[in-house]
Each structure stands twice: as structure tokens, then as C-alpha cells.
Coordinates of C-alpha atoms in Angstrom, one line a residue:
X1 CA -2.0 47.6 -37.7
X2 CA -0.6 49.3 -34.7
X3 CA -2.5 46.6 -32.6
X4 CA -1.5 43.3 -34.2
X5 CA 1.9 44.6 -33.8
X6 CA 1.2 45.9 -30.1
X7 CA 0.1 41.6 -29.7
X8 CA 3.2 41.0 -30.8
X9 CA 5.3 42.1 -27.8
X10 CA 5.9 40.7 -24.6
X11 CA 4.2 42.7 -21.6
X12 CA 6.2 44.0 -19.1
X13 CA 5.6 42.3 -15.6
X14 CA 6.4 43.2 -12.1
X15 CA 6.6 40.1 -9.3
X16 CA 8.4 39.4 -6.2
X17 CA 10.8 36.4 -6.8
X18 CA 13.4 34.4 -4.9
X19 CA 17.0 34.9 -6.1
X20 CA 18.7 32.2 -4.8
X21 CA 18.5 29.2 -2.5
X22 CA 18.0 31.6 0.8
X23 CA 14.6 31.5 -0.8
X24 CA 14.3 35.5 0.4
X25 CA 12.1 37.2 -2.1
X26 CA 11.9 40.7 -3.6
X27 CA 10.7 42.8 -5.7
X28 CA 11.3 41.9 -10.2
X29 CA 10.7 43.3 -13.2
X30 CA 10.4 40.3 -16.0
X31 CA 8.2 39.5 -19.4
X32 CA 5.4 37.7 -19.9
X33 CA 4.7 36.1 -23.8
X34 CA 2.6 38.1 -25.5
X35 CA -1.2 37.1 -26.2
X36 CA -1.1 33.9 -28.4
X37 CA -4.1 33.2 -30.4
X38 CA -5.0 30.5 -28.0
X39 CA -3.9 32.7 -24.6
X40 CA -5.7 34.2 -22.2
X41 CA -3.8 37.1 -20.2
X42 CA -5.7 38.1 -16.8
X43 CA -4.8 40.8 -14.3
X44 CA -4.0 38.9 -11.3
X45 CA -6.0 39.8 -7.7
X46 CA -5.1 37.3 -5.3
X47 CA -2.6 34.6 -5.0
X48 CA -2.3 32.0 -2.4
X49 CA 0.8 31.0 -0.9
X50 CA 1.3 26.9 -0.6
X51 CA 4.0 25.1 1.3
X52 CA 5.3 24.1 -2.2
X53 CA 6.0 27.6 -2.7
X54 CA 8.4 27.4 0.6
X55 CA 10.1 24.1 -0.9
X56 CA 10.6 25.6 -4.7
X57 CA 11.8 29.1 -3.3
X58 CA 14.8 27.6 -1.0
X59 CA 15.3 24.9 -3.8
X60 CA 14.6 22.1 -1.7
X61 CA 13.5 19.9 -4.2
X62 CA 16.5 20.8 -6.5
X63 CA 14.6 21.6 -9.2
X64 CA 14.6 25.5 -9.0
X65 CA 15.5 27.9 -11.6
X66 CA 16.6 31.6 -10.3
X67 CA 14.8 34.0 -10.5
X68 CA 11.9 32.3 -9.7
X69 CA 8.1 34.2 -8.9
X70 CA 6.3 31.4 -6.8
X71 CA 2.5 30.9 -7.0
X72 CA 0.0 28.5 -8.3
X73 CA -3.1 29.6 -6.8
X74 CA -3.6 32.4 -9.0
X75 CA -6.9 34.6 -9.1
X76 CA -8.1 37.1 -11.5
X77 CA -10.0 38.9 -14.6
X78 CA -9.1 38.4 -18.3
X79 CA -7.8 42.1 -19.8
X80 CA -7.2 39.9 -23.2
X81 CA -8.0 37.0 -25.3
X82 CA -6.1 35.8 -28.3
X83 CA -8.6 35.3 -31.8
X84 CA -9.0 31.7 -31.4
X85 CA -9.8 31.4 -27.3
X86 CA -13.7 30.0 -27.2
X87 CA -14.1 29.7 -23.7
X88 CA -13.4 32.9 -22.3
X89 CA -13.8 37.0 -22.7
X90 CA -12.4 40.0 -21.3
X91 CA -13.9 40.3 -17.8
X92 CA -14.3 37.6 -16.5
X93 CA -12.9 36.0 -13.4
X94 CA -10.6 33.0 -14.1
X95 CA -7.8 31.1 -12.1
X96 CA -5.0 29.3 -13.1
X97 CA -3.2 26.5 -11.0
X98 CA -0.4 24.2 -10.5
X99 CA -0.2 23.6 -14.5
X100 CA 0.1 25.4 -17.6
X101 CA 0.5 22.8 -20.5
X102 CA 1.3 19.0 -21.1
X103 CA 2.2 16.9 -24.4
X104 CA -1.7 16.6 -25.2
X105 CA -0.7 13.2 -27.1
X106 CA -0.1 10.2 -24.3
X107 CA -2.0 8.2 -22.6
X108 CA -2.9 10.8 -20.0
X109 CA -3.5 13.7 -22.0
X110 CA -6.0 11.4 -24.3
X111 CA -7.7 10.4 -21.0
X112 CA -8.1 14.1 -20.1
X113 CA -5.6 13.8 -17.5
X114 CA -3.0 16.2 -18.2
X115 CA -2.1 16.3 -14.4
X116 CA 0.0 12.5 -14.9
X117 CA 1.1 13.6 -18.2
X118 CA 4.8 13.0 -18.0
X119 CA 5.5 16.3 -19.7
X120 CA 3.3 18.6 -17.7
X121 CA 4.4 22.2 -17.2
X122 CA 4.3 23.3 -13.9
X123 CA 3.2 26.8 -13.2
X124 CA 6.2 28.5 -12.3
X125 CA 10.1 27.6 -12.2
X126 CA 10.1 24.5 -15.4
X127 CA 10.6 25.6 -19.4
X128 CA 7.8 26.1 -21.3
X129 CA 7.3 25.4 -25.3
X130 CA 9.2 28.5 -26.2
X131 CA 11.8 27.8 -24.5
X132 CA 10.9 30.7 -21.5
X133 CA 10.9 29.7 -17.7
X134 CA 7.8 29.9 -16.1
X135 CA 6.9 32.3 -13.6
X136 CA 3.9 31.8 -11.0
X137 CA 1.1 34.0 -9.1
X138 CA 3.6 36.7 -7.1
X139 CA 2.9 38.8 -9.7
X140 CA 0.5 41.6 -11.6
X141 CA -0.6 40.1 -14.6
X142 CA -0.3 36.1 -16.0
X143 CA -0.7 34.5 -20.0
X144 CA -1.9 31.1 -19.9
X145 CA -3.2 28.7 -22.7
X146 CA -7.0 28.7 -22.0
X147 CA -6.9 25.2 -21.6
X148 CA -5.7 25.6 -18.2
X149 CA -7.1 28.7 -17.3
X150 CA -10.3 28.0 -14.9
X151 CA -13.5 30.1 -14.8
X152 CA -14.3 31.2 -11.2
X153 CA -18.3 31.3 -10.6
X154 CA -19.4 35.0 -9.7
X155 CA -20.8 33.9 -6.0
X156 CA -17.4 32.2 -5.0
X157 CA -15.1 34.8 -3.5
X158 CA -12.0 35.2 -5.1
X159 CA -9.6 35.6 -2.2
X160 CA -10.9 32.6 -0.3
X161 CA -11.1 30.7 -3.7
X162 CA -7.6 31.1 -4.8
X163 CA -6.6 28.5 -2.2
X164 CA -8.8 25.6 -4.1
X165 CA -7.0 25.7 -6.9
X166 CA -4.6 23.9 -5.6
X167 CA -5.4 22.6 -1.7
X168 CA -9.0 22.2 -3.0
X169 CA -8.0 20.0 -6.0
X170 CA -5.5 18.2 -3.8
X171 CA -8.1 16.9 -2.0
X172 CA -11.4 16.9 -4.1
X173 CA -9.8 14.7 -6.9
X174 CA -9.1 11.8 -4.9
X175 CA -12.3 11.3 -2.7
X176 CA -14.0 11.3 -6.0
X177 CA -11.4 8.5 -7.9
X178 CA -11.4 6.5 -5.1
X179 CA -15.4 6.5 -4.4
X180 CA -15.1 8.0 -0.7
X181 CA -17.4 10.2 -2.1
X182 CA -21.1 8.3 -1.3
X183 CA -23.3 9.6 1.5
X184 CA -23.6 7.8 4.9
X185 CA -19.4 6.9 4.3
X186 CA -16.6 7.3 6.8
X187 CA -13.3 8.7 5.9
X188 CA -10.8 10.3 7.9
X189 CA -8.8 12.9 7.0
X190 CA -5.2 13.2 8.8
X191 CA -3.7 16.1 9.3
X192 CA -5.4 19.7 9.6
X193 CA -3.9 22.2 8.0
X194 CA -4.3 23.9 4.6
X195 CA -5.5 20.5 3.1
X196 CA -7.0 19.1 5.7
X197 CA -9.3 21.5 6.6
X198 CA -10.5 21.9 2.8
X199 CA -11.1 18.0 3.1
X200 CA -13.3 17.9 5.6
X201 CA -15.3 20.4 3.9
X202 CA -15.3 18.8 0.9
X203 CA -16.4 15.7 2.2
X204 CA -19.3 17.4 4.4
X205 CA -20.6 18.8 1.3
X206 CA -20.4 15.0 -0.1
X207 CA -22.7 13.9 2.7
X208 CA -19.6 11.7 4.1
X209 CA -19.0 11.0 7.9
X210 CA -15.5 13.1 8.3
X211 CA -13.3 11.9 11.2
X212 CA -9.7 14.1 11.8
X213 CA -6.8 12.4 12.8
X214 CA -4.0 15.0 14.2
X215 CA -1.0 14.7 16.4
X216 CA -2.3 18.1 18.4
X217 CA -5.5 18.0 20.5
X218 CA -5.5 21.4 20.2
X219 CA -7.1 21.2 17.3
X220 CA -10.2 19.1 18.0
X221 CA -12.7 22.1 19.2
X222 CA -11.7 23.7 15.5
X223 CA -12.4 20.7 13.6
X224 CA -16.0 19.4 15.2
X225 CA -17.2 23.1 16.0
X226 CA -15.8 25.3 12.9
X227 CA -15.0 22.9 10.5
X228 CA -18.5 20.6 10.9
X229 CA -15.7 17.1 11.5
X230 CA -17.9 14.3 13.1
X231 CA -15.3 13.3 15.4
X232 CA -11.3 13.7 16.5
X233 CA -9.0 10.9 17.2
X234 CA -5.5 12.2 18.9
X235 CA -3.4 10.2 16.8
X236 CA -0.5 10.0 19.5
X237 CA -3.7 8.4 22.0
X238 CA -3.5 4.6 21.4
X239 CA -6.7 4.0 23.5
X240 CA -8.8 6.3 21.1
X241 CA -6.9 5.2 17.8
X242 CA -7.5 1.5 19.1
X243 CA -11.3 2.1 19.6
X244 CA -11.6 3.4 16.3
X245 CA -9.8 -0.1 14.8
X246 CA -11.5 -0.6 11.2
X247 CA -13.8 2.2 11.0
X248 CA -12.9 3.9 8.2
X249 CA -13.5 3.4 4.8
X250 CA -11.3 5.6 3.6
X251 CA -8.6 8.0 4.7
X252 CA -6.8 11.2 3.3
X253 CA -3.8 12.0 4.6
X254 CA -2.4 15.3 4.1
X255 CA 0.5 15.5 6.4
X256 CA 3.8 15.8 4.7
X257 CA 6.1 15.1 7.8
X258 CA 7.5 11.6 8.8
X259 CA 4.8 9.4 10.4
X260 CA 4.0 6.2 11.1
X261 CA 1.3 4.5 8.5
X262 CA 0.7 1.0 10.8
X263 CA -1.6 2.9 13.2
X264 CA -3.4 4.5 10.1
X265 CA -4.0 1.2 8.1
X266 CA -5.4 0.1 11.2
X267 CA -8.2 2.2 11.2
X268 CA -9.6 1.5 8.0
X269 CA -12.5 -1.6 7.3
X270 CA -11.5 -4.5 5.4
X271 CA -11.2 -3.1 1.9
X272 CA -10.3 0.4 3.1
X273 CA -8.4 2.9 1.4
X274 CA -5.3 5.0 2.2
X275 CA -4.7 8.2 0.2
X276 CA -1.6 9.9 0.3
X277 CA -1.4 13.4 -0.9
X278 CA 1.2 14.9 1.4
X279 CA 4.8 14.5 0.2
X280 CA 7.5 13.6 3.0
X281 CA 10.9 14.3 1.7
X282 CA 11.9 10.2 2.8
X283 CA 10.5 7.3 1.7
X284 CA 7.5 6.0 4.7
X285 CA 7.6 2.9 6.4
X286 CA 4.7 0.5 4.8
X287 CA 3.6 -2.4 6.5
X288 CA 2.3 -5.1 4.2
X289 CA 0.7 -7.8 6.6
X290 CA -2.2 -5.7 7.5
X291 CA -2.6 -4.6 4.1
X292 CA -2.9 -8.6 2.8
X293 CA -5.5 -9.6 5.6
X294 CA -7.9 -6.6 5.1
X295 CA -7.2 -6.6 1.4
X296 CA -6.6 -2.8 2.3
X297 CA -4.8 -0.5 -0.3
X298 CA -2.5 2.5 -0.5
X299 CA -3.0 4.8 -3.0
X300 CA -1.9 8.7 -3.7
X301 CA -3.5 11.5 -6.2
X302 CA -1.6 14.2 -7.5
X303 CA -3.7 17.6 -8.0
X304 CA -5.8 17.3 -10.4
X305 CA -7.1 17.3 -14.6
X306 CA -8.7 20.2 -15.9
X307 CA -11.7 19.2 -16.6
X308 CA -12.0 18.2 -12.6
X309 CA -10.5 21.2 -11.5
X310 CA -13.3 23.3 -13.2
X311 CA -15.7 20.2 -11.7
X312 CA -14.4 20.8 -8.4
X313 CA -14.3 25.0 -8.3
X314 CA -18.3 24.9 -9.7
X315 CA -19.1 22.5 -6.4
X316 CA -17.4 24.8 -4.1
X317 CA -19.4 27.3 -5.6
X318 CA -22.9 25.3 -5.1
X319 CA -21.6 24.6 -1.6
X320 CA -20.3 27.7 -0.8
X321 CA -16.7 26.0 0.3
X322 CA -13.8 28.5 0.4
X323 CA -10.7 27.8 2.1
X324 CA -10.0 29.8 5.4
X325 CA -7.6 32.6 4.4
X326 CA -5.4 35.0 6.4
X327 CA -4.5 37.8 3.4
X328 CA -1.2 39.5 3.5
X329 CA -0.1 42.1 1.4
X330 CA 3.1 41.5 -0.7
X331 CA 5.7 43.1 1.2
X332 CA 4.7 40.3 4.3
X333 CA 5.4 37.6 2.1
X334 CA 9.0 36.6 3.3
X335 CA 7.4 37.0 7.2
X336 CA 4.8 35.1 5.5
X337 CA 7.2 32.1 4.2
X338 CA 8.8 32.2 8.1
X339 CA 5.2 31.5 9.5
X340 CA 4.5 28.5 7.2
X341 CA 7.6 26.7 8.1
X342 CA 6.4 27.0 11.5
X343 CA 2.5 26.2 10.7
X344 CA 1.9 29.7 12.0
X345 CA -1.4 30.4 9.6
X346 CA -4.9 29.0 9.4
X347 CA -5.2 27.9 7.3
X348 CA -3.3 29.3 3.9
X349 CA -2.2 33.0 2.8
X350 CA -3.2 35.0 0.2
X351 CA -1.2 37.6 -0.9
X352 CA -3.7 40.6 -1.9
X353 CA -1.8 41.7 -5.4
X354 CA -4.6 44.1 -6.7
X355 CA -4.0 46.4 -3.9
X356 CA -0.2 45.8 -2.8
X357 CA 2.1 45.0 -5.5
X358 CA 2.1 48.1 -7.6
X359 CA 3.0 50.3 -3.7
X360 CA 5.4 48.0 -3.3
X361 CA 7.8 47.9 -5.9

């Protein structure tokens, strides 16, 4: 009896949260729902630290609710299950991230896309069904419907995992819906930073040519030597981006900062495709000629389902893809957040909660 009624309870939680717009965050005490019967609660190791973090902390989107723990890249072993979970047991290594529930009756759910559901609860800062605000990854322990909960395969590591939870998803789902996914292809992948550089992976793995496309030619010894890119075009260089003219079959662009699109349509072979999944707070520019005479389209993905995101962290596993990682303990994370807005990390931080929450609060 004393357990059922133990179930019942919420579990204390500790996080670091931001408190208001500054986006400055410290140290929280909050609840977590207690095991449903459909729940999985984990003890949370590592958690990677995403520019969206940055945006929802300082409110930038407008959306934020204070306080709000950040954190969808989440990391860690199940401690409990609830009596009617199928998929999972206590021990072993799960993730959770960028969604924790959707309607599960439209058009998108039916189609096992709960990532375009309309409804779809984000991980952290947006009501859930109880009426609660969810809180992310900056934390010690996370519930989750085990729907959404992801099971991490025992050779990929968990701190340099975290990351594809939501960078590798980013970018696996749409080379794979757009079929720039087929060996002997060439896509280019603009931008190289925590996406990018998970692209170009991802795509290597796929058996796909990978040219980068970056504003900084600093870059270019990283991406062919380290990252295994084929090539490097300096997109500010119009002799190389003109050489390249029509290519690419395909191109991923990752870069959420204002840029010009003409030059990047120009790149890709008749029939080509453009795939935005960086988000630039004002609308781009599109050119339309050059998409009419190449019959050339412009697409975007958003994350991706479940069933892909499991799909996608068992081929990093066969492939032994991990994002690069710098990992900070907690009490960094604010220097952390000031080093992001300046690109100052390669390629994405992971806060190390196992070791450094508890010390720190």
C-alpha cells in the first residue's frame, strides 16, 4: 500500500532555470508528475545545450513561460516505469527530445508524425495535459510518456549522443524525406556548426558526396580533414560558388542568420532541392525565376516523428556518429549561453548533470 500511494506524489526536482527575459539562469527546486501508468521517469546524465535554448530563455520567440528549465536533448537511465509501459525497464538508457506528447488523432499523428501535429508539446516551457508547464533537460530527473522516450543503443556514448536528439534529427529526417539519401549523390550542407557538422556525417554514413558551403574559410581544413566533407565552397567567393553552378542535388541549410538564397538555388541541378532547417527570425528573400526554369524546389523539415527519431539514433549507433561535444558542468551554463551567441563552441555543449547538479545547488 505504502507504494501505490508513494506513485501517487510528485517527485521533487532540482534544475537550473531562467527567471525572466535576461534569460540568466539558476539554480530551482520544482515537481515533476508522478509515474503514470504509461510514464517512464529516468535519472538524467547529460543534456545538451541548443541555440533554441538561448532563444526560449531570453523569450525571444515570445512564447516563454517563467520559470522555465531549458533542455531537449536529454540523456539518461529509467529509475521507474508505470504498470502499463511495454517498451522499456528500469536501467536502461533512454533520451527524450524536443517533444513530449501530441493529439494522437489528426492527420499527423495517424501518419506517425506527431512532430507536424498541430498540438505537439514541446519539451519544456508549453502546458501539458494536466494542465502543468513543462520543464526541459537542466535538470536531475525527467517523466515522460514512453511514447516519446527513445532507447539509446549501449555502444553509442551518451554525452556525445545527447546532441542527436535534436541536431541529429534536425538533419537526418530531411535527407531521408527528400531522397538525398542514395549513394554516389551530391548535397551540400550550408552552414557548419552544431547542425552542419552532424549533416555531413550523416550523409557520409549515407554514402553521399557532402560539399560545405560557409561564409568563413576558416573552416574548410575542419570540414574535409575532421569532418570527412568532399569539398568547401566560400560562399562569399563568387568564382568558386560560380564553378559549382548546378552541382547539387540537394542542399541542407542550417544557418539561421539572414542570407541570400539566389546564390544557393544556383548551385543545385535541374530538379534540385533546397532544405531549410535553420530558422531566421525575418522572412528570406526567394527568387522564383530560377526556381521555374530548373523546376527546383524549396522545402523545410522540422525535427522529427518518433518512430524516425529512434530510426535515426540506432544508425548513429551502426555508424558510430556522435556529435562533437565540449561538456560543461552546470554552474558554466550562463558562460555557456554567452559563448553560443557568439558561436564560441564546437560544436554543441553538454551540460554533465550526473556529476554537477547535485554540488551545485
Amino acid at each position: 500500500m505504502a507504494k501505490s500511494l508513494e506513485v501517487e506524489h510528485p517527485k521533487k526536482a532540482f534544475g537550473w532555470a531562467a527567471k525572466d527575459t535576461s534569460g540568466h539562469l539558476s539554480p530551482l527546486q520544482f515537481s515533476r508528475r508522478a509515474t503514470g501508468e504509461k510514464d517512464v521517469t529516468f535519472k538524467i546524465l547529460y543534456c545538451g545545450i541548443c541555440h533554441s535554448d538561448l532563444h526560449m530563455a531570453k523569450n525571444e520567440w515570445g512564447m516563454s513561460t517563467y520559470p522555465l528549465v531549458p533542455g531537449h536533448e536529454i540523456v539518461g537511465v529509467v529509475t521507474e516505469v508505470g504498470s502499463k509501459v511495454q517498451k522499456f525497464k528500469v536501467g536502461d538508457k533512454v533520451g527524450v527530445g524536443c517533444m513530449v506528447g501530441a493529439c494522437h488523432s489528426c492527420d499527423s499523428c495517424a501518419n506517425e508524425l506527431e512532430n507536424y501535429c498541430l498540438d505537439m508539446i514541446l519539451t519544456y516551457g508549453v502546458k501539458y495535459f494536466d494542465g502543468t508547464i513543462t520543464q526541459g533537460g537542466y535538470s536531475d530527473i525527467m517523466v515522460a510518456d514512453e511514447h516519446y522516450v527513445v532507447r539509446i543503443p549501449d555502444n553509442l556514448p551518451l554525452d556525445s549522443g545527447a546532441p542527436l536528439l535534436c541536431a541529429g534529427i534536425t538533419v537526418y529526417s530531411p535527407l531521408r524525406y527528400y531522397g538525398l539519401d542514395k549513394p554516389g549523390m551530391h548535397v551540400g550542407v550550408v552552414g557548419l556548426g552544431g547542425l552542419g557538422h552532424v549533416a555531413v556525417k550523416f550523409a557520409k554514413a549515407m554514402g553521399v558526396k557532402v560539399t560545405v558551403i560557409s561564409t568563413s574559410l576558416n573552416k574548410k581544413k575542419e570540414a574535409l580533414e575532421h569532418l570527412g566533407a568532399d569539398s568547401f565552397l566560400v560562399s562569399k567567393d563568387q568564382d568558386e560558388m560560380q564553378a559549382a553552378q548546378g552541382t547539387l542535388d540537394g542542399i541542407i541549410d542550417t544557418v539561421s542568420a539572414m542570407h541570400p538564397l539566389m546564390p544557393l538555388i544556383g548551385l543545385l541541378k535541374s530538379q534540385g532541392k533546397l532544405v531549410m532547417v535553420g530558422a531566421p527570425e525575418k522572412p528570406l528573400e526567394l527568387p522564383v525565376f530560377p526556381l521555374l526554369t530548373g523546376r527546383k524546389l524549396v522545402g523545410g523539415s522540422c525535427i522529427g516523428s518518433m518512430k524516425e527519431t529512434q530510426e535515426m539514433i540506432d544508425f548513429a549507433a551502426k555508424h558510430n556518429i556522435t556529435a562533437d561535444i565540449e561538456v560543461i558542468p552546470i554552474d558554466y551554463v550562463n558562460t555557456a549561453m554567452e559563448r553560443l551567441m557568439k558561436a564560441d563552441v564546437r560544436y554543441r555543449f553538454v551540460i554533465d548533470i550526473a556529476n554537477t547538479l547535485k554540488s551545485s545547488l
